Coordinates of C-alpha atoms and ligand atoms in Angstrom, one line a residue:
M34 CA -3.1 -46.2 -40.2
A35 CA -2.8 -45.0 -43.7
E36 CA -0.6 -47.1 -45.9
I37 CA 2.5 -45.7 -47.5
N38 CA 2.2 -45.0 -51.2
N39 CA 4.6 -42.8 -53.2
F40 CA 6.9 -42.7 -56.2
I41 CA 9.6 -44.7 -54.4
R42 CA 7.2 -47.5 -53.6
T43 CA 6.5 -47.6 -57.4
I44 CA 10.3 -47.8 -58.1
M45 CA 10.7 -50.6 -55.6
Q46 CA 7.8 -52.5 -57.1
N47 CA 9.2 -52.2 -60.6
D48 CA 12.6 -53.3 -59.4
L49 CA 11.1 -56.4 -57.8
D50 CA 9.0 -57.1 -60.9
S51 CA 11.9 -56.8 -63.3
G52 CA 14.2 -58.9 -61.1
A53 CA 16.6 -56.0 -60.6
V54 CA 16.4 -56.8 -56.9
D55 CA 15.0 -59.8 -55.1
H56 CA 14.2 -58.1 -51.8
I57 CA 14.1 -54.5 -50.3
E58 CA 16.7 -53.3 -47.9
T59 CA 16.7 -49.7 -46.7
R60 CA 18.6 -47.7 -44.0
F61 CA 18.1 -44.6 -41.9
P62 CA 21.5 -42.9 -41.5
P63 CA 21.4 -40.0 -39.0
E64 CA 24.5 -38.2 -38.0
P65 CA 24.7 -38.4 -34.2
N66 CA 25.3 -34.7 -33.8
A67 CA 21.9 -33.7 -32.5
Y68 CA 18.5 -35.0 -31.5
L69 CA 16.0 -36.1 -34.2
H70 CA 13.4 -33.6 -35.3
I71 CA 10.1 -33.8 -37.2
G72 CA 11.9 -33.6 -40.5
H73 CA 13.8 -36.8 -39.7
A74 CA 10.5 -38.4 -39.0
R75 CA 9.8 -38.2 -42.8
A76 CA 13.0 -40.1 -43.5
I77 CA 12.3 -42.6 -40.8
V78 CA 8.7 -43.3 -41.7
T79 CA 9.6 -43.5 -45.4
N80 CA 12.5 -46.0 -45.0
F81 CA 10.8 -48.2 -42.4
E82 CA 7.3 -48.2 -43.9
L83 CA 8.5 -48.9 -47.5
A84 CA 10.7 -51.8 -46.4
K85 CA 7.7 -53.1 -44.3
A86 CA 5.4 -52.9 -47.3
F87 CA 7.7 -55.4 -49.1
N88 CA 8.7 -57.5 -46.2
G89 CA 12.1 -56.0 -46.4
T90 CA 14.5 -54.8 -43.8
T91 CA 15.8 -51.5 -42.5
N92 CA 19.0 -50.7 -40.7
L93 CA 19.7 -47.9 -38.4
R94 CA 23.2 -46.6 -39.3
F95 CA 24.9 -43.9 -37.4
D96 CA 26.7 -41.8 -39.9
D97 CA 29.5 -41.1 -37.4
T98 CA 32.4 -40.2 -39.7
N99 CA 32.7 -36.6 -38.6
P100 CA 33.8 -36.9 -35.0
A101 CA 34.0 -33.1 -34.3
K102 CA 30.3 -32.7 -33.5
E103 CA 29.2 -36.2 -32.6
D104 CA 28.4 -37.6 -29.2
K105 CA 27.2 -40.7 -27.4
E106 CA 24.3 -38.6 -25.9
F107 CA 22.9 -38.2 -29.3
V108 CA 23.3 -41.8 -30.2
E109 CA 21.2 -42.8 -27.2
G110 CA 18.7 -40.1 -27.9
I111 CA 18.2 -41.2 -31.5
I112 CA 17.7 -44.8 -30.4
E113 CA 15.2 -43.8 -27.8
D114 CA 13.2 -41.6 -30.2
L115 CA 13.2 -44.3 -32.9
N116 CA 11.9 -46.9 -30.5
W117 CA 9.3 -44.5 -29.2
L118 CA 8.1 -43.9 -32.8
G119 CA 7.6 -47.6 -33.0
Y120 CA 10.3 -48.6 -35.4
K121 CA 12.7 -51.4 -34.6
P122 CA 15.7 -51.6 -36.9
N123 CA 16.8 -55.0 -38.1
N124 CA 20.4 -54.0 -37.4
V125 CA 22.1 -51.1 -35.7
F126 CA 25.4 -50.2 -37.4
Y127 CA 27.9 -47.5 -37.1
G128 CA 29.7 -45.9 -40.1
S129 CA 32.9 -45.9 -38.1
D130 CA 32.8 -49.7 -37.8
Y131 CA 33.6 -49.8 -41.6
F132 CA 36.7 -47.6 -41.3
E133 CA 39.1 -50.5 -41.9
K134 CA 37.2 -51.7 -44.9
T135 CA 36.7 -48.2 -46.2
Y136 CA 40.5 -47.6 -45.9
E137 CA 41.2 -50.7 -48.0
K138 CA 38.9 -49.5 -50.7
A139 CA 40.8 -46.2 -50.7
I140 CA 44.1 -48.1 -51.2
M141 CA 42.4 -50.0 -54.1
L142 CA 41.5 -46.6 -55.8
I143 CA 45.1 -45.4 -55.3
K144 CA 46.5 -48.5 -56.8
K145 CA 44.1 -48.1 -59.8
G146 CA 45.4 -44.6 -60.3
L147 CA 42.0 -43.2 -59.3
A148 CA 43.0 -41.4 -56.1
Y149 CA 45.9 -39.2 -55.0
V150 CA 47.3 -37.4 -52.0
D151 CA 47.1 -33.6 -52.4
D152 CA 49.1 -31.0 -50.5
L153 CA 46.9 -28.1 -51.4
S154 CA 45.3 -26.3 -48.5
Q155 CA 41.6 -26.1 -48.1
E156 CA 41.5 -22.6 -49.5
E157 CA 43.8 -23.4 -52.4
M158 CA 41.6 -26.4 -53.3
S159 CA 38.5 -24.3 -53.4
K160 CA 40.3 -21.8 -55.7
Y161 CA 41.4 -24.6 -58.0
R162 CA 37.8 -26.1 -58.1
G163 CA 36.5 -23.4 -60.5
T164 CA 32.9 -22.3 -60.5
L165 CA 29.6 -23.4 -62.1
T166 CA 30.6 -21.5 -65.3
E167 CA 34.4 -22.1 -65.3
P168 CA 36.2 -25.4 -65.2
G169 CA 38.6 -26.2 -62.4
K170 CA 42.4 -26.6 -62.6
N171 CA 44.4 -29.7 -61.9
S172 CA 46.3 -29.7 -58.6
P173 CA 50.1 -29.7 -59.1
W174 CA 50.1 -32.9 -56.9
R175 CA 47.6 -34.7 -59.1
D176 CA 50.2 -36.8 -61.0
R177 CA 52.0 -38.3 -58.1
T178 CA 53.0 -42.0 -58.7
V179 CA 50.9 -44.8 -57.2
E180 CA 53.9 -45.7 -55.0
E181 CA 54.3 -42.2 -53.7
N182 CA 50.5 -41.9 -53.0
L183 CA 50.5 -45.2 -51.2
K184 CA 53.4 -44.1 -49.0
L185 CA 51.9 -40.7 -48.2
F186 CA 48.5 -42.1 -47.5
E187 CA 50.0 -44.6 -45.1
E188 CA 51.9 -41.8 -43.4
M189 CA 48.6 -39.8 -43.1
R190 CA 47.1 -42.7 -41.3
Q191 CA 50.1 -43.0 -39.0
G192 CA 49.7 -39.4 -37.9
K193 CA 52.8 -37.9 -39.6
Y194 CA 50.9 -34.8 -40.7
K195 CA 48.9 -32.1 -39.2
D196 CA 45.2 -31.4 -39.7
G197 CA 44.6 -30.1 -43.2
E198 CA 48.2 -30.7 -44.3
K199 CA 47.3 -33.4 -46.8
T200 CA 44.0 -34.7 -48.3
L201 CA 43.2 -37.9 -50.3
R202 CA 41.2 -37.0 -53.4
A203 CA 39.5 -39.0 -56.1
K204 CA 41.0 -38.4 -59.5
I205 CA 38.0 -37.8 -61.7
D206 CA 37.6 -34.7 -63.8
M207 CA 38.4 -31.1 -62.8
A208 CA 36.4 -29.9 -65.8
S209 CA 33.2 -31.8 -65.0
P210 CA 30.1 -29.7 -65.2
N211 CA 29.1 -31.4 -62.0
M212 CA 31.2 -29.7 -59.3
N213 CA 31.0 -32.8 -57.1
M214 CA 33.0 -34.7 -59.7
R215 CA 35.9 -32.3 -59.6
D216 CA 38.3 -34.5 -57.7
P217 CA 36.3 -34.7 -54.5
A218 CA 38.0 -35.2 -51.2
M219 CA 37.9 -38.8 -49.9
Y220 CA 39.9 -38.5 -46.6
R221 CA 41.0 -35.6 -44.4
I222 CA 43.3 -35.5 -41.5
L223 CA 41.6 -34.8 -38.1
H224 CA 43.5 -35.4 -34.9
I225 CA 40.5 -35.7 -32.8
N226 CA 39.0 -38.3 -30.4
H227 CA 36.1 -40.3 -31.9
H228 CA 33.2 -41.3 -29.7
R229 CA 33.6 -45.0 -30.6
Q230 CA 37.1 -45.3 -32.1
G231 CA 39.0 -43.2 -29.6
N232 CA 42.4 -42.2 -31.0
K233 CA 42.7 -45.2 -33.4
W234 CA 42.2 -43.0 -36.5
C235 CA 43.4 -39.6 -37.4
I236 CA 42.1 -39.7 -41.0
Y237 CA 38.4 -39.7 -41.6
P238 CA 36.5 -40.6 -44.8
M239 CA 34.2 -37.9 -46.3
Y240 CA 30.5 -38.6 -46.5
D241 CA 30.5 -38.9 -50.3
F242 CA 33.1 -41.7 -50.2
A243 CA 31.9 -43.4 -47.0
H244 CA 28.2 -43.5 -47.6
P245 CA 28.0 -45.4 -50.9
L246 CA 30.5 -48.0 -49.6
Q247 CA 28.5 -48.4 -46.3
D248 CA 25.3 -48.9 -48.3
A249 CA 27.1 -51.5 -50.5
F250 CA 28.7 -53.3 -47.5
E251 CA 25.2 -53.7 -45.9
G252 CA 23.5 -54.8 -49.1
I253 CA 21.1 -51.8 -49.1
T254 CA 19.0 -51.9 -52.3
H255 CA 17.4 -48.5 -52.2
S256 CA 19.4 -45.7 -50.5
L257 CA 16.9 -42.9 -49.8
C258 CA 18.1 -39.4 -49.1
S259 CA 16.8 -35.8 -49.3
L260 CA 16.9 -33.7 -52.4
E261 CA 20.2 -31.9 -51.8
Y262 CA 22.0 -35.1 -52.8
V263 CA 20.8 -35.3 -56.3
D264 CA 24.0 -33.9 -57.7
H265 CA 26.0 -36.3 -55.6
R266 CA 24.4 -39.3 -57.2
P267 CA 27.0 -39.6 -60.1
L268 CA 29.7 -39.6 -57.5
Y269 CA 27.9 -42.2 -55.4
D270 CA 27.7 -44.4 -58.5
W271 CA 31.3 -43.7 -59.4
F272 CA 32.6 -44.9 -56.0
V273 CA 30.5 -48.0 -56.1
E274 CA 31.7 -48.9 -59.5
K275 CA 35.4 -48.1 -59.1
C276 CA 35.6 -49.7 -55.7
E277 CA 34.3 -52.9 -57.4
M278 CA 31.6 -53.3 -54.8
E279 CA 30.0 -56.7 -55.0
H280 CA 26.6 -55.4 -54.1
V281 CA 25.4 -52.3 -56.1
P282 CA 23.0 -50.0 -54.2
H283 CA 21.1 -47.2 -55.8
Q284 CA 20.3 -43.7 -54.5
Y285 CA 16.9 -42.1 -54.7
E286 CA 16.1 -38.6 -53.5
F287 CA 12.9 -37.2 -52.0
G288 CA 11.8 -33.7 -51.0
R289 CA 12.5 -32.4 -47.5
L290 CA 9.7 -31.8 -45.1
N291 CA 9.5 -28.2 -43.7
I292 CA 7.1 -26.8 -41.2
A293 CA 5.8 -23.2 -41.6
N294 CA 7.4 -20.8 -39.1
T295 CA 9.5 -23.6 -37.6
V296 CA 13.2 -24.1 -38.1
L297 CA 14.4 -27.6 -38.5
S298 CA 18.1 -27.1 -38.9
K299 CA 20.2 -28.8 -36.3
R300 CA 22.6 -25.9 -36.1
Y301 CA 19.7 -23.6 -35.0
L302 CA 18.2 -26.1 -32.6
R303 CA 21.5 -26.5 -31.0
A304 CA 22.0 -22.7 -30.8
L305 CA 18.6 -22.4 -29.0
V306 CA 19.7 -25.0 -26.4
D307 CA 23.2 -23.5 -26.0
A308 CA 21.9 -20.0 -25.6
G309 CA 19.4 -21.2 -22.9
K310 CA 16.4 -19.9 -25.0
V311 CA 14.7 -23.2 -24.3
S312 CA 15.1 -25.7 -21.4
G313 CA 16.7 -28.4 -23.5
Y314 CA 16.3 -30.5 -26.6
D315 CA 13.1 -31.8 -25.1
D316 CA 11.6 -28.4 -24.4
P317 CA 7.9 -28.8 -25.6
R318 CA 8.4 -25.9 -28.0
M319 CA 11.1 -27.6 -29.9
P320 CA 10.3 -29.4 -33.1
T321 CA 12.5 -32.3 -31.9
I322 CA 10.9 -35.8 -31.5
C323 CA 11.6 -35.6 -27.8
G324 CA 10.1 -32.1 -27.5
L325 CA 7.0 -33.1 -29.4
R326 CA 6.6 -36.2 -27.2
R327 CA 6.9 -34.0 -24.1
K328 CA 4.3 -31.6 -25.6
G329 CA 1.9 -34.5 -25.8
F330 CA 2.1 -35.7 -29.4
T331 CA 1.8 -39.4 -29.9
A332 CA 3.9 -41.6 -32.1
D333 CA 0.8 -42.4 -34.2
A334 CA 0.0 -38.8 -34.7
I335 CA 3.5 -38.1 -35.9
R336 CA 3.5 -41.1 -38.2
N337 CA 0.1 -40.3 -39.6
F338 CA 1.2 -36.7 -40.1
V339 CA 4.2 -37.8 -42.1
L340 CA 2.1 -40.2 -44.2
S341 CA -0.6 -37.6 -44.8
T342 CA 1.9 -35.0 -46.1
G343 CA 2.9 -37.5 -48.8
L344 CA 6.2 -37.7 -50.5
S345 CA 7.4 -36.1 -53.7
R346 CA 10.5 -34.9 -55.5
V347 CA 10.1 -31.4 -54.3
N348 CA 10.6 -30.0 -50.8
S349 CA 7.3 -29.2 -49.1
T350 CA 6.2 -26.9 -46.4
V351 CA 3.2 -27.7 -44.2
E352 CA 1.4 -26.0 -41.3
F353 CA 2.1 -27.2 -37.8
E354 CA -1.6 -27.3 -37.3
L355 CA -1.8 -30.5 -39.4
L356 CA 0.1 -32.2 -36.7
D357 CA -2.4 -30.9 -34.1
E358 CA -5.2 -32.3 -36.3
E359 CA -3.6 -35.8 -36.4
L360 CA -3.2 -35.7 -32.6
R361 CA -7.0 -34.9 -32.2
Q362 CA -7.8 -37.7 -34.6
D363 CA -5.6 -40.1 -32.6
L364 CA -6.8 -39.2 -29.1
K365 CA -10.4 -38.3 -29.7
L366 CA -11.7 -41.7 -28.7
K367 CA -8.6 -42.9 -26.7
A368 CA -8.0 -40.1 -24.1
L369 CA -9.9 -39.8 -20.8
R370 CA -11.8 -36.5 -20.5
P371 CA -11.4 -35.3 -17.0
N372 CA -12.3 -31.8 -15.6
A373 CA -9.7 -29.2 -15.2
V374 CA -10.2 -25.6 -14.4
I375 CA -7.3 -23.6 -15.7
N376 CA -8.1 -20.0 -14.7
P377 CA -10.3 -20.6 -11.7
V378 CA -12.8 -18.6 -9.7
K379 CA -14.5 -20.0 -6.7
V380 CA -18.3 -20.5 -6.5
I381 CA -19.9 -20.9 -3.1
V382 CA -23.2 -22.7 -3.2
D383 CA -24.9 -21.0 -0.2
N384 CA -27.8 -23.4 0.1
Y385 CA -25.7 -26.6 0.0
P386 CA -25.0 -28.2 3.3
E387 CA -21.6 -27.4 4.7
G388 CA -19.3 -30.5 5.0
K389 CA -21.4 -32.6 2.7
V390 CA -19.7 -34.3 -0.4
E391 CA -21.6 -36.2 -3.1
W392 CA -20.1 -38.3 -5.8
F393 CA -21.7 -38.5 -9.3
D394 CA -21.1 -40.9 -12.2
A395 CA -19.4 -39.4 -15.2
P396 CA -18.3 -41.2 -18.4
N397 CA -14.6 -41.1 -19.1
N398 CA -15.1 -40.3 -22.7
T399 CA -18.6 -39.3 -23.8
E400 CA -17.9 -40.6 -27.4
N401 CA -16.4 -43.9 -26.3
P402 CA -18.4 -45.9 -23.8
E403 CA -15.7 -48.6 -23.7
L404 CA -13.6 -46.3 -21.6
G405 CA -16.0 -46.7 -18.7
S406 CA -16.9 -44.1 -16.1
R407 CA -15.6 -42.6 -12.9
K408 CA -17.0 -40.7 -9.9
I409 CA -16.6 -36.9 -9.6
S410 CA -17.4 -35.1 -6.4
F411 CA -19.5 -32.1 -5.6
S412 CA -19.6 -30.0 -2.4
R413 CA -20.5 -26.5 -1.3
E414 CA -17.5 -24.8 -2.9
V415 CA -16.4 -25.5 -6.5
Y416 CA -14.1 -23.9 -9.1
I417 CA -15.3 -22.8 -12.5
E418 CA -13.4 -21.1 -15.3
R419 CA -13.2 -17.4 -14.8
E420 CA -14.3 -17.0 -18.4
D421 CA -17.5 -18.9 -17.8
F422 CA -18.9 -16.1 -15.7
I423 CA -20.0 -12.6 -16.4
E424 CA -22.0 -10.4 -14.1
V425 CA -24.6 -9.3 -16.6
K426 CA -25.7 -11.6 -19.3
P427 CA -24.9 -9.6 -22.5
N428 CA -27.3 -11.3 -24.9
K429 CA -28.9 -14.6 -25.8
N430 CA -25.7 -16.0 -27.2
W431 CA -24.1 -16.1 -23.7
K432 CA -24.5 -19.7 -22.8
R433 CA -22.7 -19.6 -19.5
L434 CA -23.1 -18.4 -15.9
A435 CA -24.3 -14.8 -15.0
L436 CA -26.1 -13.2 -12.1
D437 CA -29.7 -14.5 -12.0
V438 CA -28.9 -17.0 -14.7
E439 CA -29.0 -20.7 -14.2
V440 CA -26.5 -23.2 -15.7
R441 CA -25.8 -26.9 -15.3
L442 CA -22.6 -27.9 -13.7
M443 CA -21.9 -30.9 -15.9
R444 CA -23.0 -34.2 -14.2
A445 CA -24.1 -32.3 -11.0
Y446 CA -26.7 -29.6 -10.4
F447 CA -28.1 -26.5 -11.9
I448 CA -26.8 -23.5 -10.1
K449 CA -27.8 -19.8 -10.3
A450 CA -25.4 -17.0 -9.5
T451 CA -26.8 -14.6 -6.9
S452 CA -23.9 -12.1 -6.0
V453 CA -20.2 -11.6 -6.3
E454 CA -17.4 -10.6 -3.9
K455 CA -14.6 -8.3 -5.3
D456 CA -11.2 -7.1 -4.2
A457 CA -10.1 -3.5 -4.0
E458 CA -9.3 -3.4 -7.7
G459 CA -12.7 -4.7 -8.6
N460 CA -11.7 -8.2 -9.6
I461 CA -14.2 -10.9 -8.7
T462 CA -12.8 -13.1 -6.0
C463 CA -15.8 -15.3 -5.4
I464 CA -19.3 -16.0 -6.8
H465 CA -22.2 -16.8 -4.6
A466 CA -24.9 -19.1 -6.0
T467 CA -27.8 -21.4 -5.1
Y468 CA -28.5 -24.9 -6.4
D469 CA -31.7 -26.8 -7.0
P470 CA -31.6 -30.3 -5.6
A471 CA -34.1 -31.6 -8.1
T472 CA -31.9 -30.9 -11.1
N473 CA -29.5 -33.8 -10.7
A474 CA -32.0 -36.4 -11.6
P475 CA -31.2 -37.9 -15.0
D476 CA -34.8 -37.5 -16.1
F477 CA -35.0 -33.9 -15.0
K478 CA -36.6 -32.0 -17.9
D479 CA -38.7 -29.3 -16.3
R480 CA -36.6 -26.5 -17.6
K481 CA -33.5 -25.9 -19.6
P482 CA -30.3 -24.4 -18.2
N483 CA -28.5 -21.5 -19.9
G484 CA -25.7 -23.8 -20.9
N485 CA -23.5 -26.5 -19.5
I486 CA -20.2 -25.7 -17.9
H487 CA -17.6 -27.9 -16.2
Y488 CA -16.3 -27.5 -12.6
V489 CA -13.9 -29.0 -10.1
D490 CA -15.0 -29.6 -6.5
A491 CA -12.9 -27.5 -4.2
S492 CA -13.0 -30.1 -1.4
T493 CA -11.2 -32.7 -3.5
A494 CA -9.4 -30.6 -6.2
I495 CA -5.7 -31.1 -6.8
P496 CA -3.7 -27.9 -7.6
A497 CA -2.0 -28.0 -10.9
T498 CA 0.1 -25.8 -13.2
F499 CA -0.8 -25.7 -16.8
R500 CA 1.8 -24.7 -19.4
L501 CA 0.3 -23.2 -22.4
Y502 CA 2.6 -23.2 -25.4
E503 CA 2.6 -21.1 -28.5
S504 CA 5.0 -21.2 -31.5
L505 CA 8.6 -20.5 -30.5
L506 CA 9.0 -18.1 -33.4
A507 CA 6.9 -14.9 -33.6
P508 CA 4.7 -15.0 -36.7
E509 CA 6.5 -13.6 -39.7
T510 CA 5.7 -9.9 -40.4
E511 CA 7.1 -7.3 -42.9
E512 CA 9.3 -5.9 -40.1
N513 CA 10.8 -9.2 -38.8
K514 CA 11.0 -11.3 -41.9
D515 CA 14.7 -10.6 -42.5
L516 CA 15.8 -11.0 -38.9
D517 CA 17.9 -13.9 -37.7
F518 CA 15.6 -16.6 -36.1
M519 CA 17.3 -16.0 -32.8
E520 CA 15.9 -12.4 -32.9
R521 CA 12.5 -13.5 -33.8
L522 CA 11.6 -15.5 -30.7
N523 CA 8.0 -15.2 -29.5
P524 CA 8.1 -13.8 -26.0
E525 CA 4.7 -15.3 -25.3
S526 CA 5.7 -18.8 -26.4
V527 CA 5.0 -20.2 -22.9
K528 CA 2.6 -19.0 -20.3
E529 CA 1.9 -20.8 -17.0
S530 CA -1.5 -20.8 -15.4
E531 CA -2.4 -22.2 -12.0
G532 CA -5.7 -24.1 -11.5
F533 CA -7.2 -27.4 -10.4
V534 CA -7.9 -30.8 -11.7
E535 CA -10.4 -33.4 -10.4
S536 CA -9.2 -35.8 -7.7
N537 CA -9.1 -38.8 -10.2
L538 CA -5.9 -37.5 -11.6
A539 CA -4.0 -38.0 -8.3
D540 CA -1.9 -40.9 -9.8
T541 CA -1.2 -39.3 -13.2
K542 CA 2.2 -40.1 -14.7
P543 CA 4.4 -38.2 -17.2
L544 CA 3.2 -38.8 -20.8
D545 CA -0.4 -39.6 -19.7
H546 CA -2.7 -37.9 -22.3
Y547 CA -6.0 -36.2 -21.5
Q548 CA -8.7 -34.2 -23.2
F549 CA -9.6 -31.7 -20.5
I550 CA -13.3 -31.0 -21.0
R551 CA -13.9 -27.8 -23.0
N552 CA -10.2 -26.9 -22.8
G553 CA -8.0 -29.0 -25.1
Y554 CA -5.5 -31.8 -25.2
Y555 CA -3.0 -32.0 -22.4
V556 CA -0.2 -34.3 -21.2
T557 CA 1.3 -34.8 -17.9
D558 CA 4.8 -33.3 -17.8
K559 CA 7.9 -34.9 -16.3
D560 CA 8.1 -32.0 -13.8
S561 CA 4.8 -33.2 -12.3
T562 CA 4.8 -34.4 -8.6
K563 CA 2.2 -36.0 -6.4
D564 CA 1.6 -32.7 -4.6
H565 CA 1.8 -30.5 -7.5
L566 CA 0.7 -31.7 -10.9
V567 CA 2.0 -30.1 -14.1
F568 CA 0.3 -30.4 -17.5
N569 CA 1.4 -29.3 -20.9
R570 CA -1.1 -28.2 -23.5
T571 CA -0.6 -30.2 -26.6
C572 CA -3.3 -28.4 -28.7
G573 CA -6.7 -26.9 -28.5
L574 CA -9.9 -28.9 -29.2
K575 CA -10.7 -27.3 -32.5
S576 CA -8.7 -26.5 -35.5
S577 CA -7.9 -22.9 -36.0
F578 CA -6.5 -23.8 -39.4
V579 CA -7.4 -21.7 -42.3
I580 CA -6.4 -23.0 -45.7
K581 CA -4.3 -20.4 -47.5
K582 CA -5.6 -19.6 -51.0
Ligands
LIG617 P1 22.6 -31.7 -41.1 O1 22.9 -31.6 -42.6 O2 22.2 -30.5 -40.4 O3 23.6 -32.5 -40.3 P2 20.6 -33.6 -41.9 O4 19.3 -33.1 -42.0 O5 21.4 -34.0 -43.1 O6 21.3 -32.5 -41.0 P3 21.1 -36.3 -40.8 O7 21.3 -36.7 -39.4 O8 22.2 -36.4 -41.8 O9 20.6 -34.7 -40.8 O10 19.8 -36.9 -41.4 C1 19.5 -38.2 -41.5 C2 18.5 -38.4 -42.6 O11 17.3 -37.6 -42.3 C3 19.0 -38.0 -43.9 O12 18.8 -38.9 -44.9 C4 18.3 -36.7 -44.2 O13 18.1 -36.5 -45.6 C5 16.9 -36.9 -43.5 N1 16.3 -35.6 -43.2 C6 16.8 -34.7 -42.3 N2 16.0 -33.6 -42.3 C7 14.9 -33.9 -43.1 C8 13.8 -33.2 -43.5 N3 13.5 -32.0 -43.0 N4 12.9 -33.8 -44.4 C9 13.2 -35.0 -44.8 N5 14.3 -35.7 -44.5 C10 15.2 -35.2 -43.7
LIG618 MG1 23.3 -35.0 -43.2

């Protein structure tokens, strides 16, 4: 696996060299209000790999200070996904576990005259805040005495006030050019049940106040976050300083990872699930970690994808195809390569004895002998891909079956098509063929077939459904580019095909990966049963990626 190397690694190295820090401690702080997506993977890989590079530690910290949207289901989902990605946090913490300590720090700021209880409503506060070009105005409640503030804040905690009736704010500078410094809110009143704290609290700290304190309590040295927090950094430092935190953490920002024609916002992913546009967060079309896993992506492919996209101080957008390429790289030599016929047509080999079944040796992965071999069967009736047959060979480039044309059924015999049967609409229902018994010998070189195609023996075949996925969003065009994402869904994003796989897959389990010969990479779905197998297409065999100039 590629090693992590980026500007934050350089910062960490310099901090260690100068003695500014004596070890590295990072954290990954998701809000448990949704499942993780591929964008989070960048934050996860960055935090864990950087700490690992310096023998440091990484905490998982649930940023659960906003109870309205948070839930235990998401906590469990995030832990599962993180484990699956192969990262084991040194500690699992919850922001809400620091509520008492955070409250004490708020009292400290009130006592120092650096925080006050404001009676302005939300709307009034935003009016008073000013704009980027105009300074804000002081709230009429800004100069309350320390005693009054202490009393009111205590009453807020005791539940004396309704939601929004009062707010605790930091007293900084209503004229600051940085809007975040214009007396930001520290605590708001929310009479709501918290997934871990129950009804213990009815005041909740804001992210900007809680986060730096949590980093400091845990001894985080480098607090990494995405770019939108750059302007929050002065506030982060202000809270750490004014709360007299013993340990001083520092915030560093990196660019977000976006994927072309894919929406990674939680709000949107949730809307898709709620509207029933997908089967759940783990629908294989979703860019969530659980969706990608179900689609057949491996943890290594995701990690290598994140590492290969690098890290910088600007947001970046990459093609989904790069993830496919990492999957191919990862599985090329690891995955078994069985036969599957996805859109089948039957071939009857008229001169092959009825009732006879032969078993031939076939390597499990032609490029990796270490994976051994298996037996595949052959009998009088076999399935081939419908697209591997045409009645009349069009030209010399057609390297598949046609009437009077001979091909090799891989690992078995040469067969030659002799006639076809059709239904009333003219669709081919069955191909008749003959085989040549001499052609199975490994040293048979008398003549060359017109190509090699794969097959599945009908006498041992297992029926299977193949789910073929495309992008959830229709490609962007002039007409649809301004539409809401919900209106731009690709109606063809999943197609099901019925077909057959070879008998060796009888015991396949969900999340088993395969390269189906000449078809692509597939994974067994959780809907698969012993009698009816279900496979999801992860990606094709070859890249269709064109580098945009
Ligand atoms: P929202 O603001 O919708 O709640 P978020 O993206 O901030 O979502 P968090 O759960 O707070 O989600 O994210 C945890 C961490 O993952 C944060 O540090 C965040 O910066 C990082 N992160 C989330 N999305 C991306 C992305 N697309 N690229 C890089 N980092 C991301
Ligand atoms: Mg967030």
